[in-house]
Short mmCIF file of C-alpha atoms and ligand atoms in Angstrom, two decimals:
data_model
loop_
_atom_site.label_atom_id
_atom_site.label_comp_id
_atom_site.label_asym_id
_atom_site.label_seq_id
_atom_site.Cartn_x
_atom_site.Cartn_y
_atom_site.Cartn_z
CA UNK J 1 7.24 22.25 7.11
CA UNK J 2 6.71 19.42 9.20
CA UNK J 3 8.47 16.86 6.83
CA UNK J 4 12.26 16.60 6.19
CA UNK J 5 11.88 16.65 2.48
CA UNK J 6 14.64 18.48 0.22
CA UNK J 7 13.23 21.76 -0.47
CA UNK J 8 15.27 21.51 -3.46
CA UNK J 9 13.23 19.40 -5.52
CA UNK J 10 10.09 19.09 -6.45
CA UNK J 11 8.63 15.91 -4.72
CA UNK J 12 5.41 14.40 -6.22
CA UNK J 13 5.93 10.94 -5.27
CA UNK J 14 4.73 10.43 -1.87
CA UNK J 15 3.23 6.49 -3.32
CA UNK J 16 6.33 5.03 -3.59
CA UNK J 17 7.92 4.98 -0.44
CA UNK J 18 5.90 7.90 1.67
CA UNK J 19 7.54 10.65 3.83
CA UNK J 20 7.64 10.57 7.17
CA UNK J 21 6.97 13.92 8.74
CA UNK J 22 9.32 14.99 11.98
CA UNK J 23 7.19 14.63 14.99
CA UNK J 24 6.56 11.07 14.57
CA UNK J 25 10.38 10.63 13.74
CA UNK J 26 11.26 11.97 17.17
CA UNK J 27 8.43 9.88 18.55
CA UNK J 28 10.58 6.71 17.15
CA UNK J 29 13.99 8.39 17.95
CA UNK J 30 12.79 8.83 21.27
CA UNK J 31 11.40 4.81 21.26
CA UNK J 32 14.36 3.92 20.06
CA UNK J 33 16.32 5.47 22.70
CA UNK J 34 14.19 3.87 25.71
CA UNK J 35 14.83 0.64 23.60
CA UNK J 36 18.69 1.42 24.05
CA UNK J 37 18.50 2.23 27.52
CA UNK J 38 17.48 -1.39 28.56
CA UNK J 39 16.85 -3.64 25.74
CA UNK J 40 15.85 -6.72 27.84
CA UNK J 41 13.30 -4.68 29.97
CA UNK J 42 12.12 -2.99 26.40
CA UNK J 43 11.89 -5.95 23.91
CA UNK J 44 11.68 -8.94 26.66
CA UNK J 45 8.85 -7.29 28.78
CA UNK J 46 7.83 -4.07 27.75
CA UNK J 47 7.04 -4.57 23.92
CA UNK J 48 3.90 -7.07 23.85
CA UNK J 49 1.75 -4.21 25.87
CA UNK J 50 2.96 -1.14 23.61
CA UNK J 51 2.41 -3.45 20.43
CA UNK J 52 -1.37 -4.31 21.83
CA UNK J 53 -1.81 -0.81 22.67
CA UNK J 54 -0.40 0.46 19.09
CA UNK J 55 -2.32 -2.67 17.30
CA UNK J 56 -5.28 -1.41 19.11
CA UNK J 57 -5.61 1.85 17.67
CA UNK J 58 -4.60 1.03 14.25
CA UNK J 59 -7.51 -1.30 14.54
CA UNK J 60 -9.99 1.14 15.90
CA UNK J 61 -8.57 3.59 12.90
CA UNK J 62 -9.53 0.94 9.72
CA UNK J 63 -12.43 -0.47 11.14
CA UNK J 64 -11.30 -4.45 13.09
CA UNK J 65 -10.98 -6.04 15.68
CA UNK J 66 -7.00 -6.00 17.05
CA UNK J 67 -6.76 -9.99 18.35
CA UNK J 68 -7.45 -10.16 13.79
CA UNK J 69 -4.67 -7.91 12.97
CA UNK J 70 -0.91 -8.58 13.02
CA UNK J 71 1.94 -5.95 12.59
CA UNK J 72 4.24 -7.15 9.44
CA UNK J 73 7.11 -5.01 8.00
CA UNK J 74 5.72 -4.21 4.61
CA UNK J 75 3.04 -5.19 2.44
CA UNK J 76 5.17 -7.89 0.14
CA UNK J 77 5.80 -9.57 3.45
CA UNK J 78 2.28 -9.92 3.78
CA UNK J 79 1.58 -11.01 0.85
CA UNK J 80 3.82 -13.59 0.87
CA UNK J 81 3.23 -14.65 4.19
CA UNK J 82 -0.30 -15.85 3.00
CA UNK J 83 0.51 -16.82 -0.52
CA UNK J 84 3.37 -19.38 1.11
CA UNK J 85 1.08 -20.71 3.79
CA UNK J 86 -1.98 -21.77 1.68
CA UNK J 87 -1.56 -25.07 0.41
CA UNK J 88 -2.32 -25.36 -3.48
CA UNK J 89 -2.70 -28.49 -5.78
CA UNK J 90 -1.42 -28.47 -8.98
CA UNK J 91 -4.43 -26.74 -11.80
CA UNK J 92 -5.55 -24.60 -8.77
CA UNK J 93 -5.93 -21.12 -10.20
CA UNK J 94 -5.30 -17.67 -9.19
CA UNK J 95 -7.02 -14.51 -9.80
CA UNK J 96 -5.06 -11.52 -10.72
CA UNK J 97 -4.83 -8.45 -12.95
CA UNK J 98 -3.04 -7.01 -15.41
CA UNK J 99 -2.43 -4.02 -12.70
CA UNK J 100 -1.05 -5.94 -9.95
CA UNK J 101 2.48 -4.88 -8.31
CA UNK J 102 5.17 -6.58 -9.76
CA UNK J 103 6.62 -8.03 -6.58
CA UNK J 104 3.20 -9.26 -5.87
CA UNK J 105 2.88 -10.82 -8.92
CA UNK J 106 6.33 -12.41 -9.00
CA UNK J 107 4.93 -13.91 -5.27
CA UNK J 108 2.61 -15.61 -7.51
CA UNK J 109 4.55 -16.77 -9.98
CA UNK J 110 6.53 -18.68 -7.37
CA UNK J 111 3.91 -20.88 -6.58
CA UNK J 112 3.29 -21.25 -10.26
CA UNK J 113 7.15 -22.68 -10.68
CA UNK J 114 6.58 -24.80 -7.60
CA UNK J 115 2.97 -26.45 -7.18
CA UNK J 116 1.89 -25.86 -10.86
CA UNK J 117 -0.62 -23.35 -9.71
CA UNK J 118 -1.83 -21.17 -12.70
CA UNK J 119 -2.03 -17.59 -13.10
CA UNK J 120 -4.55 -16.44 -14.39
CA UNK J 121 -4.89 -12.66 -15.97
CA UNK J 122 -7.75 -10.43 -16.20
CA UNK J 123 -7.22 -7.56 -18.52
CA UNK J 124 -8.53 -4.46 -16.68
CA UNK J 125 -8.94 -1.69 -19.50
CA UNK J 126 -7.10 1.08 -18.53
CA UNK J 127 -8.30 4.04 -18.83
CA UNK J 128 -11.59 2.46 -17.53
CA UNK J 129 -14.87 4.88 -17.94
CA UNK J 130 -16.47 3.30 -14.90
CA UNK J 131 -15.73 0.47 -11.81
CA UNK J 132 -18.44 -1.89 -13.96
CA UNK J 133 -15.17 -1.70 -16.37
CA UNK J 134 -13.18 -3.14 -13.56
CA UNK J 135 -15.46 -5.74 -11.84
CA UNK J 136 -16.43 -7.53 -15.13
CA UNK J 137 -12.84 -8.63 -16.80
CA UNK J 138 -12.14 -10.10 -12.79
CA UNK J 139 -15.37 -11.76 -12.98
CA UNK J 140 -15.37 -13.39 -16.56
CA UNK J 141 -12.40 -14.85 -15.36
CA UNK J 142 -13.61 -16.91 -12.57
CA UNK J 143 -13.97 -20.87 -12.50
CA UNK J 144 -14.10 -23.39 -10.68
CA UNK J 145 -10.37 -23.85 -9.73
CA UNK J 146 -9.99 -20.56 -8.60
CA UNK J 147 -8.63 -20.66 -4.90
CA UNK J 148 -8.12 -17.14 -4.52
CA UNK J 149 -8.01 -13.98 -6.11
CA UNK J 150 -5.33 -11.66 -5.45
CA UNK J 151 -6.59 -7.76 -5.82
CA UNK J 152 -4.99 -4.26 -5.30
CA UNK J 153 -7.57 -1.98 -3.97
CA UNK J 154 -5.04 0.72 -4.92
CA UNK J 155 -3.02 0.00 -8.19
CA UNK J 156 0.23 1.22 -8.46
CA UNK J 157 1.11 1.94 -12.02
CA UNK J 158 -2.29 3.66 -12.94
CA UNK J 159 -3.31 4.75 -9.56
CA UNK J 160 -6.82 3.30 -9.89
CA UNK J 161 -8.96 2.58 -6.42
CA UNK J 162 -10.41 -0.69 -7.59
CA UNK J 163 -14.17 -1.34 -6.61
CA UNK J 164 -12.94 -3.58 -3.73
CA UNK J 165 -15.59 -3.58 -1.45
CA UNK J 166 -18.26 -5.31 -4.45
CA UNK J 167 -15.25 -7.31 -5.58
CA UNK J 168 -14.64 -9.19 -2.54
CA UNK J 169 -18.57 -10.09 -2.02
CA UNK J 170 -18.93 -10.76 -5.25
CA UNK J 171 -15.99 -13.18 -5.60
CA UNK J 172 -17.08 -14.53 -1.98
CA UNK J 173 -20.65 -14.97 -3.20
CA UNK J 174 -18.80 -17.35 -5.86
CA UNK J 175 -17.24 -19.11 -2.88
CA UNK J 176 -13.65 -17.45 -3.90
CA UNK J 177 -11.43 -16.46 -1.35
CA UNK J 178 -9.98 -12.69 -1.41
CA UNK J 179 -6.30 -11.42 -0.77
CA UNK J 180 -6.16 -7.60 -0.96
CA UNK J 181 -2.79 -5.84 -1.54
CA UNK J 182 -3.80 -1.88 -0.15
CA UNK J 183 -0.05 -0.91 0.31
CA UNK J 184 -1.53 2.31 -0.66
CA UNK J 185 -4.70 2.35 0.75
CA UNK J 186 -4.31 3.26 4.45
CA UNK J 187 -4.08 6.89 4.90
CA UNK J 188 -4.71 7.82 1.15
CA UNK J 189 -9.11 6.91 1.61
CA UNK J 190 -11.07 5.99 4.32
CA UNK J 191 -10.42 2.41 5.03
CA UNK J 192 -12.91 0.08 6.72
CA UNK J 193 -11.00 -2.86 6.57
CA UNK J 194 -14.18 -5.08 8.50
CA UNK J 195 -16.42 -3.47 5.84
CA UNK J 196 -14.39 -4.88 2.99
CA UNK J 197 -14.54 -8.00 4.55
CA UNK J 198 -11.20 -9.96 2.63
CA UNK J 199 -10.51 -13.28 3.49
CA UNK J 200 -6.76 -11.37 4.05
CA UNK J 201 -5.95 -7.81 3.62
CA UNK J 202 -2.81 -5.63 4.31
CA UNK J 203 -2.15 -2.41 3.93
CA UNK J 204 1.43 -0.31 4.65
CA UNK J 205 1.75 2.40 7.22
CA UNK J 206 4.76 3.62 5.91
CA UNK J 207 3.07 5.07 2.79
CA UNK J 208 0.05 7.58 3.07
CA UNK J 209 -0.70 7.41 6.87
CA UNK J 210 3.48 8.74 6.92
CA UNK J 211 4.72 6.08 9.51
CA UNK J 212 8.24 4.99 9.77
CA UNK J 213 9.80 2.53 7.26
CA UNK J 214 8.89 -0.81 8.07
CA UNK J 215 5.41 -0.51 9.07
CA UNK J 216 2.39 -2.62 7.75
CA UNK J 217 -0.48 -4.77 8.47
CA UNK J 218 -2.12 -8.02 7.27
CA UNK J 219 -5.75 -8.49 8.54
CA UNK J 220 -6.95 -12.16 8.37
CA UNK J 221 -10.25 -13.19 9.14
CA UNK J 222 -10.50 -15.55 12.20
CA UNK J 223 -11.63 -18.70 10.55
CA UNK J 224 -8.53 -18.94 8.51
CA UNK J 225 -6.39 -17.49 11.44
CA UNK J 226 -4.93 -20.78 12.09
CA UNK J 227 -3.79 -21.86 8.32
CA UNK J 228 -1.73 -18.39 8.37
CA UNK J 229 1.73 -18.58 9.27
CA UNK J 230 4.62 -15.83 9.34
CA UNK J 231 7.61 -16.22 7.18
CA UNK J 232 9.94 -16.57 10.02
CA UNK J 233 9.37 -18.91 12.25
CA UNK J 234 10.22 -18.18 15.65
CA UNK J 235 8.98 -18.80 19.38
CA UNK J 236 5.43 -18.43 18.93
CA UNK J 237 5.52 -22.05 17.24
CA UNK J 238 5.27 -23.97 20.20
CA UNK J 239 4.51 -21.78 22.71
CA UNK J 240 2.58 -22.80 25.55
CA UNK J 241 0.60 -19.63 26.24
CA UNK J 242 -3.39 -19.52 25.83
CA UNK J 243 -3.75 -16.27 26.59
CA UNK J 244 -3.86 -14.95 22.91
CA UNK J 245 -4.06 -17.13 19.38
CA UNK J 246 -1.31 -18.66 17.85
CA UNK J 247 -1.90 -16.37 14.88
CA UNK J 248 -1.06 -13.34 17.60
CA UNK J 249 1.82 -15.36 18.78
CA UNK J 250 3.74 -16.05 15.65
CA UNK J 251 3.31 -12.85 13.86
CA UNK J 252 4.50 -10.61 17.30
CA UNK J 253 8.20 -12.00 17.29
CA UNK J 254 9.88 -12.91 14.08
CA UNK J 255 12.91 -12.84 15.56
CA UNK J 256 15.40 -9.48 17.16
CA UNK J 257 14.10 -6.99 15.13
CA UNK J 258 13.46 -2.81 15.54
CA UNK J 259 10.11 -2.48 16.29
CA UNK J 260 9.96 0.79 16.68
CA UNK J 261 8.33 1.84 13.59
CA UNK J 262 4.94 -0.44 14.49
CA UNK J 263 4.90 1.65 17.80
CA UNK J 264 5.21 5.18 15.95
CA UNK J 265 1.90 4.10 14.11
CA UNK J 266 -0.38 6.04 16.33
CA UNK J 267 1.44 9.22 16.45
CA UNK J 268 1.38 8.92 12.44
CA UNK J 269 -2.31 9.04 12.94
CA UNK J 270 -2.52 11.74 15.54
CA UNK J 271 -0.49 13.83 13.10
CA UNK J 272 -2.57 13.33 10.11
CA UNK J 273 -5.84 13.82 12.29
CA UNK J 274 -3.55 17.28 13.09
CA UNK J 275 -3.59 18.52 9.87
CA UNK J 276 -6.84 20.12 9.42
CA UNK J 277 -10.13 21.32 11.54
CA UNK J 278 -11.64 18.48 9.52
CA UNK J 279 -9.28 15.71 10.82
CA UNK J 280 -8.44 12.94 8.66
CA UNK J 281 -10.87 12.98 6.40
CA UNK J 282 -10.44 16.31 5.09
CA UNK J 283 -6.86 15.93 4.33
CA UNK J 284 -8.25 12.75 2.59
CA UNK J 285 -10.84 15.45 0.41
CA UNK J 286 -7.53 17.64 0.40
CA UNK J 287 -5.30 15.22 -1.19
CA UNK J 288 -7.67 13.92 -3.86
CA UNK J 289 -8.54 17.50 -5.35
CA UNK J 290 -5.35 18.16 -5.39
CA UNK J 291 -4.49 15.12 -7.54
CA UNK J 292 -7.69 16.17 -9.68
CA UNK J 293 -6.23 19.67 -9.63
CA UNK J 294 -2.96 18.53 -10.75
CA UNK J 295 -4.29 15.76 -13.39
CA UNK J 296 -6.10 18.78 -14.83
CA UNK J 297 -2.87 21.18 -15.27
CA UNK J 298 -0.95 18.47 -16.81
CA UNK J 299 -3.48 16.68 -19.65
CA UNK J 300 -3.87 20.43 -20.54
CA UNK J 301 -0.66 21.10 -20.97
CA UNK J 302 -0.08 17.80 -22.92
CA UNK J 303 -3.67 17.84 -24.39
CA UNK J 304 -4.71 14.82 -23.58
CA UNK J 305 -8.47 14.07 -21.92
CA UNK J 306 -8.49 13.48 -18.06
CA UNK J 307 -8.35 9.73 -18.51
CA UNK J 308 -10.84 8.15 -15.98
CA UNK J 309 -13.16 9.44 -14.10
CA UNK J 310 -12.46 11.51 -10.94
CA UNK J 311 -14.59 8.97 -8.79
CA UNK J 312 -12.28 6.06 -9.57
CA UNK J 313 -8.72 8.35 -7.90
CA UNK J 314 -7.71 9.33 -4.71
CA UNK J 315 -4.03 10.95 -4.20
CA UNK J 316 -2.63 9.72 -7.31
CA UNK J 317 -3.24 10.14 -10.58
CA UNK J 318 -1.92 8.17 -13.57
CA UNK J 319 -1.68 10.36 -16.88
CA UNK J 320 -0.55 8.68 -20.60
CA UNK J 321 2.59 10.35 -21.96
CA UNK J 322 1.96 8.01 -25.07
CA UNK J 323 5.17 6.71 -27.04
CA UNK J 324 8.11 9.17 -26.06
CA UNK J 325 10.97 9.33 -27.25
CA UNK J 326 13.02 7.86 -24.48
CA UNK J 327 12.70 4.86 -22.31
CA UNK J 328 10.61 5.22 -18.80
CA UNK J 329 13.87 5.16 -16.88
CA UNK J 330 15.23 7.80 -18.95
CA UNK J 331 12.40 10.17 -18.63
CA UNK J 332 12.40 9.84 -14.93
CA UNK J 333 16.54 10.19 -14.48
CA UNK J 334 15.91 13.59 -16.92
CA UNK J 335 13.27 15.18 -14.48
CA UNK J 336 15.12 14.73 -12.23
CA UNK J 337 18.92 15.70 -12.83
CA UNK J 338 17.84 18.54 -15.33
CA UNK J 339 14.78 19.91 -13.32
CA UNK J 340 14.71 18.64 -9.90
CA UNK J 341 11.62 17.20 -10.45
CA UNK J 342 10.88 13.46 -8.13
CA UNK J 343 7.72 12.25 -10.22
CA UNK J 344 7.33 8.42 -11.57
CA UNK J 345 7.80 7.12 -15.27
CA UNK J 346 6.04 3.89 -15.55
CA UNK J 347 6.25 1.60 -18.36
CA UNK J 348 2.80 0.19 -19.80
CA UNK J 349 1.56 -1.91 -22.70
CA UNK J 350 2.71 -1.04 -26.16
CA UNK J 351 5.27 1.49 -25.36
CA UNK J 352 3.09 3.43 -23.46
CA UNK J 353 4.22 5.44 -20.10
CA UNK J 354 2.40 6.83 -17.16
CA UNK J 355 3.79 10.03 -15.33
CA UNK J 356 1.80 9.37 -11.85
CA UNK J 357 1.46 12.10 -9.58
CA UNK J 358 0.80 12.06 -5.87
CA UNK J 359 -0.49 14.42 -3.77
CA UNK J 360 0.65 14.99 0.01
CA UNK J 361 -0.62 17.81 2.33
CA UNK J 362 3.38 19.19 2.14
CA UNK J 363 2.43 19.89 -1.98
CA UNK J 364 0.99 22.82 -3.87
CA UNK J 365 -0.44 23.49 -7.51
CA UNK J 366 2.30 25.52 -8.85
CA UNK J 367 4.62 22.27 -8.25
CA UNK J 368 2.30 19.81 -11.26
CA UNK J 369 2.48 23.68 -13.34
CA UNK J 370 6.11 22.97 -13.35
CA UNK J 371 6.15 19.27 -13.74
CA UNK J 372 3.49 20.28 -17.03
CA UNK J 373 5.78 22.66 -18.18
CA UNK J 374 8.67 20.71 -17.88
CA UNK J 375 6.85 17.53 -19.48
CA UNK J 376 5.94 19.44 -22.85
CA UNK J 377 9.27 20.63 -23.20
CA UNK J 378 10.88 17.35 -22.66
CA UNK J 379 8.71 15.16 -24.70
C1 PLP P 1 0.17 -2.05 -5.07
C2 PLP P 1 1.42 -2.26 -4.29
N1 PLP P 1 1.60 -3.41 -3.64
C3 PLP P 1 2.69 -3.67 -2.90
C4 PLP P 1 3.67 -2.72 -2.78
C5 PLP P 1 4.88 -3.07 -1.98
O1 PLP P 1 5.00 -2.29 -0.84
P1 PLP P 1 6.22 -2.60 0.12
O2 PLP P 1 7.46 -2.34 -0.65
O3 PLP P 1 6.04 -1.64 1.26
O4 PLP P 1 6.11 -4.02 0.51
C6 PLP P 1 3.55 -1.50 -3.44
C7 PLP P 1 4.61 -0.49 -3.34
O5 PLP P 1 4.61 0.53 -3.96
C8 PLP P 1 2.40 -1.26 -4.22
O6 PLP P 1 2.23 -0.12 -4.90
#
């Protein structure tokens, strides 16, 4: 097997934090060692053109144009780093649901507690029966103080791929600005980024397309290029250079930092493009009948119905375990010290939990039989 995974337990959570397979772990190791060699010649001169190049082809793979598209270390820098630069009055109102990421939301709630911005909620029904079950709560909620909505086009807790693409031009069309969180997105569907056409998207390497830790994006469109700032502010302030945007110049150097990780993106997607006949896109196919497949063995086994349609997944799937009789955390610790099974719990309204599975090219059918199996006897 190409990954370094512990054959000794049964790994069905590639979401959380992804895997990264060995190949493009020697590509970094080997990065990392040219880095060593001569660190002024690597990071002082070196670095800019292997970023562009490795920005390039991450741009070519979702879809944009590279001078729009900055490297950032993971998706809640991202999001941050455009929540924190927008300027908001008090009353000004933003958009989210009742399936965003908890770090993502607590982002929010920051600018709540210090401009006196207000959150607002949209309850997306969960299990919904169709995406016209997801786009209407988001819409009811608009009004006229909404500066920006803040989406996941993949949800975490319930593994949902939201309807992102009519979202954002419908929102737009209602003169609201779009921030999409896809920390899962890259790698797990076919992402067209320029299609989707966010006012700011970013998405995670280090997740499904299996590059190094500490690998994202955040796409901004040009016009608002300027308002967008990085976290750390570093040399690119008030550089003198015209030769790229500002926008390029801050987000490039944050400050000493291992880059390494942005550079191993394109051998992440050379691997993946490896894996089958059908490149990409049928590891893509791959992945999601396999979380279908899975989904199947385990609301059998638990008899409960497959709880939304097959459409609306990718490479997760989120099943209802209903009230059991332990807490989330408990579940999870049980699977795995008493059955070597790596699979998340997740808490959801009314003492509900969510076993959500993932599905990876390095897993196999007999490995949700066990999880199933395991599950009924537990609970
Ligand atoms: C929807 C969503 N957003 C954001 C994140 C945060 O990703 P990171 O920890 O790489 O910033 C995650 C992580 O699982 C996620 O699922």
């Amino acid at each position: 097997m190409s990954w370094l995974l512990d054959s000794n337990i049964c790994f069905l959570n590639h979401g959380s934090y992804g895997a990264v397979p060995q190949p493009v772990l020697q590509y970094q190791q080997a990065m990392r060692e040219r880095m060593e060699k001569q660190p002024l010649q690597f990071l002082g001169r070196d670095l800019e053109d292997l970023l562009d190049d490795s920005r390039g082809r991450l741009a070519d793979f979702i879809g944009v144009n590279k001078d729009d598209l900055v490297f950032v270390p993971n998706a809640t820098v991202a999001v941050n780093s455009v929540l924190r630069s927008l300027v908001f009055e008090a009353g000004d109102e933003i958009l989210v649901t009742d399936h965003i990421y908890n770090a993502c939301g607590n982002a929010v709630n920051y600018l709540v507690d210090r401009y006196g911005v207000k959150l607002v909620l949209a309850k997306v029904p969960f299990p919904p029966q169709s995406s016209a079950e997801i786009i209407a709560p988001i819409l009811d909620k608009v009004s006229p103080r909404t500066k920006l909505a803040l989406l996941d086009h993949v949800t975490s807790a319930t593994a949902l791929i939201f309807p992102i693409e009519e979202l954002v031009a419908r929102l737009k069309a209602r003169g609201v600005d779009t921030l999409v969180d896809g920390a899962h997105a890259l790698g797990f569907l076919p992402l067209d980024v320029g299609k989707i056409g966010a006012t700011y998207y970013t998405g995670n390497c280090h997740k499904w397309l299996c590059a190094p830790k500490g690998a994202a994006f955040l796409h901004v469109v040009r016009e608002k290029q300027n308002f967008i700032r990085p976290l750390s502010i570093s040399h690119g302030a008030n550089s003198t250079r015209n030769d790229r945007s500002r926008f390029q110049l801050e987000f490039t150097w944050t400050g000493t930092d291992d880059p390494t990780a942005y550079l191993s993106v394109p051998q992440a997607i050379d691997f993946l493009h490896s894996l089958y006949p059908g490149g990409f896109l049928e590891l893509v196919g791959r992945n999601h009948d396999l979380a279908v497949a899975g989904r199947k063995i385990i609301c059998e086994s638990l008899d409960v119905p497959p709880p939304c349609p097959e459409s609306l997944i990718g490479a997760m799937a989120s099943i209802p375990l209903g009230k059991i009789g332990l807490s989330a955390q408990e579940l999870n610790l049980k699977l795995l010290r008493e059955y070597n099974i790596e699979v998340p719990i997740v808490p959801w309204y009314d003492e509900n939990s969510f076993v959500r599975i993932s599905a990876q090219y390095y897993n196999y059918v007999e490995q949700y039989e066990y999880l199933a199996r395991c599950l009924r006897e537990v609970i």
